[in-house]
């Protein structure tokens, strides 16, 4: 039940500790267990560089960033996590009770004006945000910083829009997806227009889900990745894992041929088998991932819920592979049709007949969800869809009727333990990190370069001159 007072405008910025995506908390839990003292840095990238902030917008952004240091986990939020996220360990939740972000010490946002620096409020410039500190202390910055940057842009730069019809639009989108039999989650925190938009959207999705259930429609709304919204609607949050987990471990060990298996092993070591069991495949390319995925699970000494062998002994190796243990995989770059075919061939080669899940999460809309559902089901998979920006930042300019285009901004781990952190992915447009290290790792792993016609990162959600069909 949503108890929020909708008659009162929600405050700007980020005001709840849980206004983030679930996988940041699960990764922080794993980092807390295995890498509590590792120093890291993060890099901010604007893949739509033509979209710049004014100095006034940047000043607002800095004010909001400073407020992040005032946010802490409330007693109600702690109880919610204890009730709905039982996989988060008691030691981690005790750590979280006292945890505070320290933006003054850990962040350095800068504004680089175009041309002469006049100091004027309307002066345009590029922004940069440096993040550094211990991994466990800085891992939660990514989502609020991205959300605040997007909010700043649409509060000060592109202001020709309003909230009218957002809930109804989300209801209609949800209904179409549920009529098509799709299992859908809302994944839109990082590039939302603002929190109020995301709340309106999710309320529309929840209404469409309730009506769909009454109508007996085949689809299902499985939830939201935003933990605060999930708490408001008394739902369990949903999420998988991010590239950051694989990138960080690879950088720490500097052992790229074995880093993927180590990441899978330590994820199970933290949460156990069958928990949070969707694996992200493309950090260093899906073919490299599948080499690790096909290996038997090697247990760490304190892995929870291990099935005991004779005389109650804890085994060191499972009789099952990671591919058998994990419920499925997430597709986040490259050609989805090729990915489905590759995964079907892999599971068949492994002799795995159990029905596996594929979570699609790469710049989805209704048409893509329906198409990928068909392709996946034809190959015997259970598809689900994490839909983000298409839900939480889908607006038109009031004066022109043309699309109000979202920013494509990312924050990625750039180093860990003093070593560069990189991501290769299944599409060259999503390569991230030090270019020399990227080239070195590609050569080391025998990576085959891939490009996909649908992978243009500069226009993932349309262009400014796109006419919106009513």
Coordinates of N, CA and C in Angstrom, one line a residue, residues 331 334-343 360 371-372 374-376 379 452:
X331 N 21.0 -9.8 -20.3 CA 21.5 -9.3 -21.6 C 21.5 -7.8 -21.6
X334 N 24.9 -5.5 -27.1 CA 24.9 -6.3 -28.3 C 23.6 -6.7 -28.9
X335 N 23.6 -7.6 -29.8 CA 22.4 -8.0 -30.5 C 21.6 -9.0 -29.7
X336 N 20.4 -8.7 -29.2 CA 19.7 -9.7 -28.4 C 19.4 -11.0 -29.1
X337 N 19.1 -11.0 -30.4 CA 18.8 -12.2 -31.1 C 20.0 -13.1 -31.1
X338 N 21.2 -12.6 -31.4 CA 22.4 -13.4 -31.4 C 22.7 -13.9 -30.0
X339 N 22.4 -13.1 -29.0 CA 22.6 -13.5 -27.6 C 21.8 -14.7 -27.2
X340 N 20.5 -14.6 -27.6 CA 19.6 -15.8 -27.3 C 20.1 -17.0 -28.0
X341 N 20.5 -16.9 -29.2 CA 21.0 -18.1 -29.9 C 22.2 -18.6 -29.3
X342 N 23.1 -17.7 -28.9 CA 24.4 -18.2 -28.2 C 24.1 -18.9 -26.9
X343 N 23.2 -18.4 -26.1 CA 22.8 -19.0 -24.8 C 22.2 -20.3 -25.0
X360 N 16.3 -9.1 -20.0 CA 16.7 -8.1 -21.0 C 16.7 -6.7 -20.3
X371 N 9.3 -8.3 -29.1 CA 10.1 -9.1 -30.1 C 11.0 -10.0 -29.3
X372 N 11.7 -9.5 -28.3 CA 12.7 -10.4 -27.6 C 11.9 -11.5 -26.8
X374 N 9.3 -13.1 -28.0 CA 9.1 -14.1 -29.0 C 10.3 -14.9 -29.3
X375 N 11.4 -14.2 -29.5 CA 12.7 -14.8 -29.8 C 13.1 -15.8 -28.7
X376 N 13.0 -15.3 -27.4 CA 13.4 -16.1 -26.3 C 12.6 -17.4 -26.1
X379 N 13.2 -20.2 -28.3 CA 14.4 -21.0 -27.9 C 14.3 -21.6 -26.5
X452 N 27.0 -3.4 -33.3 CA 25.5 -3.7 -33.5 C 24.9 -2.5 -33.9

